[in-house]
CSV table of C-alpha atoms in Angstrom, one decimal:
chain,number,residue,atom,x,y,z
K,1,MET,CA,112.0,109.5,93.5
K,2,SER,CA,110.5,106.5,95.4
K,3,ARG,CA,111.3,105.3,98.6
K,4,VAL,CA,109.0,102.5,98.8
K,5,TRP,CA,109.5,101.5,95.1
K,6,GLU,CA,113.2,100.8,95.7
K,7,LEU,CA,112.5,98.1,98.3
K,8,VAL,CA,112.1,95.8,95.2
K,9,ASP,CA,114.9,94.7,93.1
K,10,CYS,CA,114.1,95.0,89.5
K,11,ARG,CA,118.3,94.5,88.0
K,12,PRO,CA,117.7,93.0,84.5
K,13,GLY,CA,117.8,89.0,83.9
K,14,VAL,CA,116.9,89.0,87.7
K,15,PRO,CA,113.4,88.3,89.0
K,16,PRO,CA,112.1,90.6,90.6
K,17,SER,CA,112.9,90.4,94.7
K,18,LEU,CA,112.6,92.1,97.8
K,19,SER,CA,115.6,93.9,99.7
K,20,ASN,CA,115.9,90.8,101.9
K,21,GLY,CA,115.6,88.4,99.1
K,22,VAL,CA,112.0,87.1,98.6
K,23,LYS,CA,111.1,87.2,95.1
K,24,VAL,CA,107.7,89.0,94.6
K,25,ASP,CA,106.2,85.8,92.7
K,26,GLN,CA,106.8,84.2,96.1
K,27,VAL,CA,104.6,86.4,97.8
K,28,LEU,CA,102.0,86.8,95.1
K,29,ASP,CA,101.6,82.5,95.2
K,30,ARG,CA,101.7,82.4,98.9
K,31,LEU,CA,98.6,85.2,98.8
K,32,GLU,CA,96.8,83.5,96.0
K,33,ALA,CA,97.0,79.8,97.7
K,34,GLY,CA,95.0,82.0,100.5
K,35,GLU,CA,97.5,83.0,102.9
K,36,THR,CA,96.6,85.9,104.8
K,37,PRO,CA,98.8,88.9,104.3
K,38,LYS,CA,99.7,89.2,107.9
K,39,HIS,CA,100.6,85.6,108.4
K,40,LEU,CA,102.6,86.1,105.1
K,41,LEU,CA,104.3,89.5,106.8
K,42,GLU,CA,105.5,86.9,109.6
K,43,ALA,CA,106.5,84.0,107.5
K,44,PHE,CA,108.7,86.3,105.2
K,45,HIS,CA,109.7,88.6,107.9
K,46,LEU,CA,108.4,91.6,105.5
K,47,THR,CA,107.2,94.9,106.8
K,48,PRO,CA,104.0,96.2,105.2
K,49,ALA,CA,106.2,99.0,103.3
K,50,GLN,CA,107.7,96.0,101.0
K,51,LEU,CA,104.3,94.3,100.8
K,52,ILE,CA,103.2,97.6,99.5
K,53,ALA,CA,106.3,97.2,97.2
K,54,ALA,CA,105.7,93.9,95.6
K,55,LEU,CA,102.4,94.5,95.1
K,56,GLY,CA,102.5,97.8,93.2
K,57,HIS,CA,105.7,96.1,91.4
K,58,ALA,CA,103.2,93.1,90.3
K,59,ALA,CA,100.9,95.7,89.0
K,60,LEU,CA,103.6,98.1,87.5
K,61,GLY,CA,106.5,96.1,86.3
K,62,ASP,CA,110.1,97.1,86.0
K,63,ASP,CA,111.1,100.4,83.7
K,64,GLN,CA,111.2,98.3,80.5
K,65,GLY,CA,107.3,98.0,81.0
K,66,GLU,CA,104.4,100.7,80.4
K,67,GLY,CA,102.2,99.5,83.3
K,68,ILE,CA,98.9,99.3,83.4
K,69,GLY,CA,96.4,100.4,80.4
K,70,LEU,CA,95.0,103.7,80.3
K,71,ILE,CA,91.9,102.9,80.7
K,72,GLN,CA,90.7,100.5,83.1
K,73,SER,CA,90.1,97.1,82.3
K,74,PRO,CA,89.3,93.8,84.3
K,75,PRO,CA,91.5,92.8,86.9
K,76,SER,CA,94.4,90.4,85.7
K,77,ARG,CA,94.0,88.9,89.3
K,78,PRO,CA,90.3,88.7,90.5
K,79,TRP,CA,91.6,86.9,93.8
K,80,LEU,CA,94.0,90.1,94.9
K,81,GLU,CA,90.6,92.3,95.7
K,82,LYS,CA,90.0,91.0,99.3
K,83,VAL,CA,94.1,90.9,99.9
K,84,LEU,CA,93.4,94.7,99.0
K,85,SER,CA,90.5,95.3,101.2
K,86,ASP,CA,90.4,97.7,104.2
K,87,SER,CA,90.1,95.4,106.6
K,88,THR,CA,93.3,93.5,105.5
K,89,TRP,CA,95.4,97.0,106.0
K,90,GLN,CA,93.4,97.7,109.3
K,91,ALA,CA,95.3,94.9,110.5
K,92,LEU,CA,98.7,95.3,108.9
K,93,LEU,CA,98.5,99.5,109.9
K,94,PRO,CA,96.3,99.3,113.4
K,95,ALA,CA,98.1,103.2,114.1
K,96,ALA,CA,97.6,104.4,110.6
K,97,PRO,CA,94.2,106.7,110.8
K,98,ARG,CA,91.6,105.6,108.7
K,99,PRO,CA,91.1,107.8,105.9
K,100,ALA,CA,95.1,107.8,105.4
K,101,ARG,CA,94.6,103.8,105.0
K,102,LEU,CA,91.6,104.2,102.6
K,103,ALA,CA,93.2,106.0,100.6
K,104,LEU,CA,96.4,103.5,100.7
K,105,VAL,CA,93.6,100.8,99.6
K,106,ALA,CA,92.3,102.7,96.7
K,107,GLY,CA,95.7,103.2,95.3
K,108,LEU,CA,96.5,99.7,95.3
K,109,LEU,CA,92.8,99.0,94.3
K,110,GLN,CA,93.5,101.0,91.3
K,111,VAL,CA,96.9,99.5,90.1
K,112,HIS,CA,95.3,96.1,90.2
K,113,ASP,CA,92.4,97.4,87.9
K,114,PHE,CA,90.0,97.4,90.7
K,115,TRP,CA,88.3,100.1,89.4
K,116,GLU,CA,84.7,100.4,91.2
K,117,ALA,CA,86.1,99.5,94.7
K,118,SER,CA,89.2,101.9,94.1
K,119,HIS,CA,86.9,104.5,93.4
K,120,GLU,CA,85.0,103.9,96.8
K,121,ALA,CA,87.7,103.7,98.8
K,122,ALA,CA,89.1,107.3,97.3
K,123,GLN,CA,85.3,109.0,97.7
K,124,GLU,CA,85.5,107.3,101.3
K,125,ALA,CA,88.6,108.8,102.3
K,126,ASP,CA,87.4,112.2,100.8
K,127,ASP,CA,84.6,111.9,102.7
K,128,LEU,CA,86.3,111.3,106.0
K,129,GLY,CA,88.5,114.3,105.4
K,130,GLU,CA,91.5,113.1,103.8
K,131,ARG,CA,93.2,115.9,102.2
K,132,ASP,CA,96.9,114.5,101.0
K,133,VAL,CA,96.6,111.4,98.4
K,134,SER,CA,92.8,110.8,97.9
K,135,ALA,CA,91.6,113.4,95.5
K,136,PHE,CA,94.5,112.6,93.4
K,137,TRP,CA,93.7,108.3,93.5
K,138,HIS,CA,90.1,109.6,92.7
K,139,GLY,CA,91.1,112.3,89.8
K,140,ILE,CA,93.0,108.9,88.0
K,141,ALA,CA,90.1,107.0,88.6
K,142,HIS,CA,88.0,109.1,86.4
K,143,ARG,CA,90.6,109.8,83.8
K,144,ARG,CA,90.6,105.9,83.8
K,145,GLU,CA,87.1,105.5,83.6
K,146,PRO,CA,87.7,107.3,80.9
K,147,ASP,CA,86.0,110.7,82.3
K,148,SER,CA,88.1,113.7,81.5
K,149,GLY,CA,85.6,116.4,82.9
K,150,ASN,CA,85.1,114.6,86.0
K,151,ALA,CA,88.9,113.5,86.2
K,152,SER,CA,89.5,117.5,86.0
K,153,TYR,CA,86.9,118.3,88.7
K,154,TRP,CA,89.1,116.0,91.0
K,155,PHE,CA,92.3,117.2,89.8
K,156,HIS,CA,91.5,120.9,90.7
K,157,ARG,CA,90.1,119.6,93.9
K,158,VAL,CA,94.1,118.4,94.0
K,159,GLY,CA,95.4,121.7,93.9
K,160,ARG,CA,99.0,122.1,93.1
K,161,HIS,CA,100.5,119.1,94.9
K,162,PRO,CA,103.9,118.6,96.4
K,163,LEU,CA,104.4,115.5,93.9
K,164,PHE,CA,104.0,117.4,91.0
K,165,GLY,CA,107.6,118.8,90.9
K,166,PRO,CA,109.2,115.2,91.5
K,167,LEU,CA,107.2,113.8,89.3
K,168,ALA,CA,108.0,116.4,86.3
K,169,ALA,CA,111.7,116.0,86.7
K,170,SER,CA,111.7,111.9,86.9
K,171,VAL,CA,109.5,112.2,83.4
K,172,ARG,CA,111.7,114.4,81.6
K,173,PRO,CA,113.9,111.8,80.3
K,174,LEU,CA,110.7,110.3,78.8
K,175,LEU,CA,109.7,113.4,77.2
K,176,ALA,CA,113.7,114.0,76.1
K,177,SER,CA,113.3,110.3,74.3
K,178,ILE,CA,111.0,111.7,71.6
K,179,SER,CA,111.4,114.4,68.6
K,180,ASP,CA,107.8,116.2,69.4
K,181,ARG,CA,108.5,118.6,71.7
K,182,SER,CA,105.5,119.9,71.4
K,183,VAL,CA,104.2,117.0,74.0
K,184,ALA,CA,106.5,118.2,77.0
K,185,ASP,CA,105.1,121.6,76.4
K,186,ARG,CA,101.5,120.4,77.2
K,187,LEU,CA,102.8,118.1,80.0
K,188,LEU,CA,105.0,120.4,81.8
K,189,ASP,CA,103.9,123.7,83.2
K,190,GLY,CA,107.2,125.1,84.0
K,191,ASN,CA,109.1,122.3,86.8
K,192,GLN,CA,106.0,121.4,87.5
K,193,TRP,CA,103.3,118.0,86.1
K,194,ASN,CA,100.4,119.3,84.5
K,195,PRO,CA,97.9,117.0,85.3
K,196,PHE,CA,94.8,118.7,83.2
K,197,GLY,CA,97.6,118.6,80.0
K,198,PHE,CA,97.9,114.5,80.6
K,199,ILE,CA,94.2,114.3,80.8
K,200,ALA,CA,94.0,116.0,77.5
K,201,PHE,CA,97.3,113.9,76.2
K,202,CYS,CA,95.2,110.5,77.1
K,203,ARG,CA,92.0,111.6,74.8
K,204,ASP,CA,89.7,109.7,77.0
K,205,GLY,CA,92.8,106.7,77.1
K,206,LYS,CA,92.8,107.1,73.2
K,207,PRO,CA,96.2,109.3,72.7
K,208,THR,CA,97.7,108.6,69.2
K,209,SER,CA,99.3,104.9,68.4
K,210,THR,CA,102.5,106.3,67.9
K,211,LEU,CA,102.4,108.0,72.0
K,212,ALA,CA,100.1,105.4,73.4
K,213,PRO,CA,103.4,103.6,74.7
K,214,LEU,CA,104.4,106.8,75.8
K,215,ALA,CA,101.6,107.8,77.8
K,216,ARG,CA,101.4,104.5,79.5
K,217,LYS,CA,104.9,104.9,80.6
K,218,LEU,CA,104.4,108.2,82.2
K,219,GLN,CA,101.2,106.7,83.7
K,220,ARG,CA,103.3,104.4,85.2
K,221,GLN,CA,105.9,107.0,86.6
K,222,GLU,CA,102.8,109.0,88.3
K,223,LEU,CA,101.5,105.7,89.9
K,224,ILE,CA,104.7,104.8,91.5
K,225,ALA,CA,105.5,108.4,92.8
K,226,LEU,CA,101.4,108.6,94.6
K,227,LEU,CA,102.0,104.9,95.6
K,228,ASP,CA,105.4,106.0,97.2
K,229,GLU,CA,103.5,109.2,98.6
K,230,THR,CA,100.2,107.2,99.8
K,231,ALA,CA,102.8,104.9,101.9
K,232,ALA,CA,104.4,107.3,103.4
K,233,SER,CA,101.2,109.2,104.4
K,234,VAL,CA,100.4,105.7,106.4
K,235,GLY,CA,103.6,106.3,108.0
K,236,LEU,CA,105.8,104.2,105.9
K,237,GLY,CA,108.8,104.9,103.3
């Protein structure tokens, strides 16, 4: 389903690495040490898409994990905020339209739990006329705030997104793994993802204890798919 995500090799027992052999941890270590993303790409012969893949994997982990929390929390890597800023991505993607680039920034900031900065970037992208993914990121931000009313408003703005079909297909195996078949009825509308059902399912970030891991795994699939779609909107993937 995901083009950018597939740039990371996540085989069990092997440290996550990019398609050219550079380990995700190496990327993070160099960034934490203060190396600029532009210099890092030159040194490791990476593309912006590979950097997005590494940053996404660092936040969301492999298929055995659950990704980030349903509710925002303090960022685990505070030093990353500057790396994820619009000025960084302007240098890496100078030809990308600024509204689309801001949507990418909103997504990367959101998956790394820089909630305020992500919300601001999503709002600015929307103000500048971005209509493909920024409202989706905005809705996720409010769902994780948690503010279900505001989340619903933004998903109404999203409308019937082209991602809902592929996303529904990707989460079916997860939904089939649980005995409660009513969950699928709540989260899928035929062959489409139902974002309003997922808002209700998360119940402002507090699903029942037995369903919380499932909710996080579903959110992880959603974030991977949307990050990939967002990368495509700036000409990557």
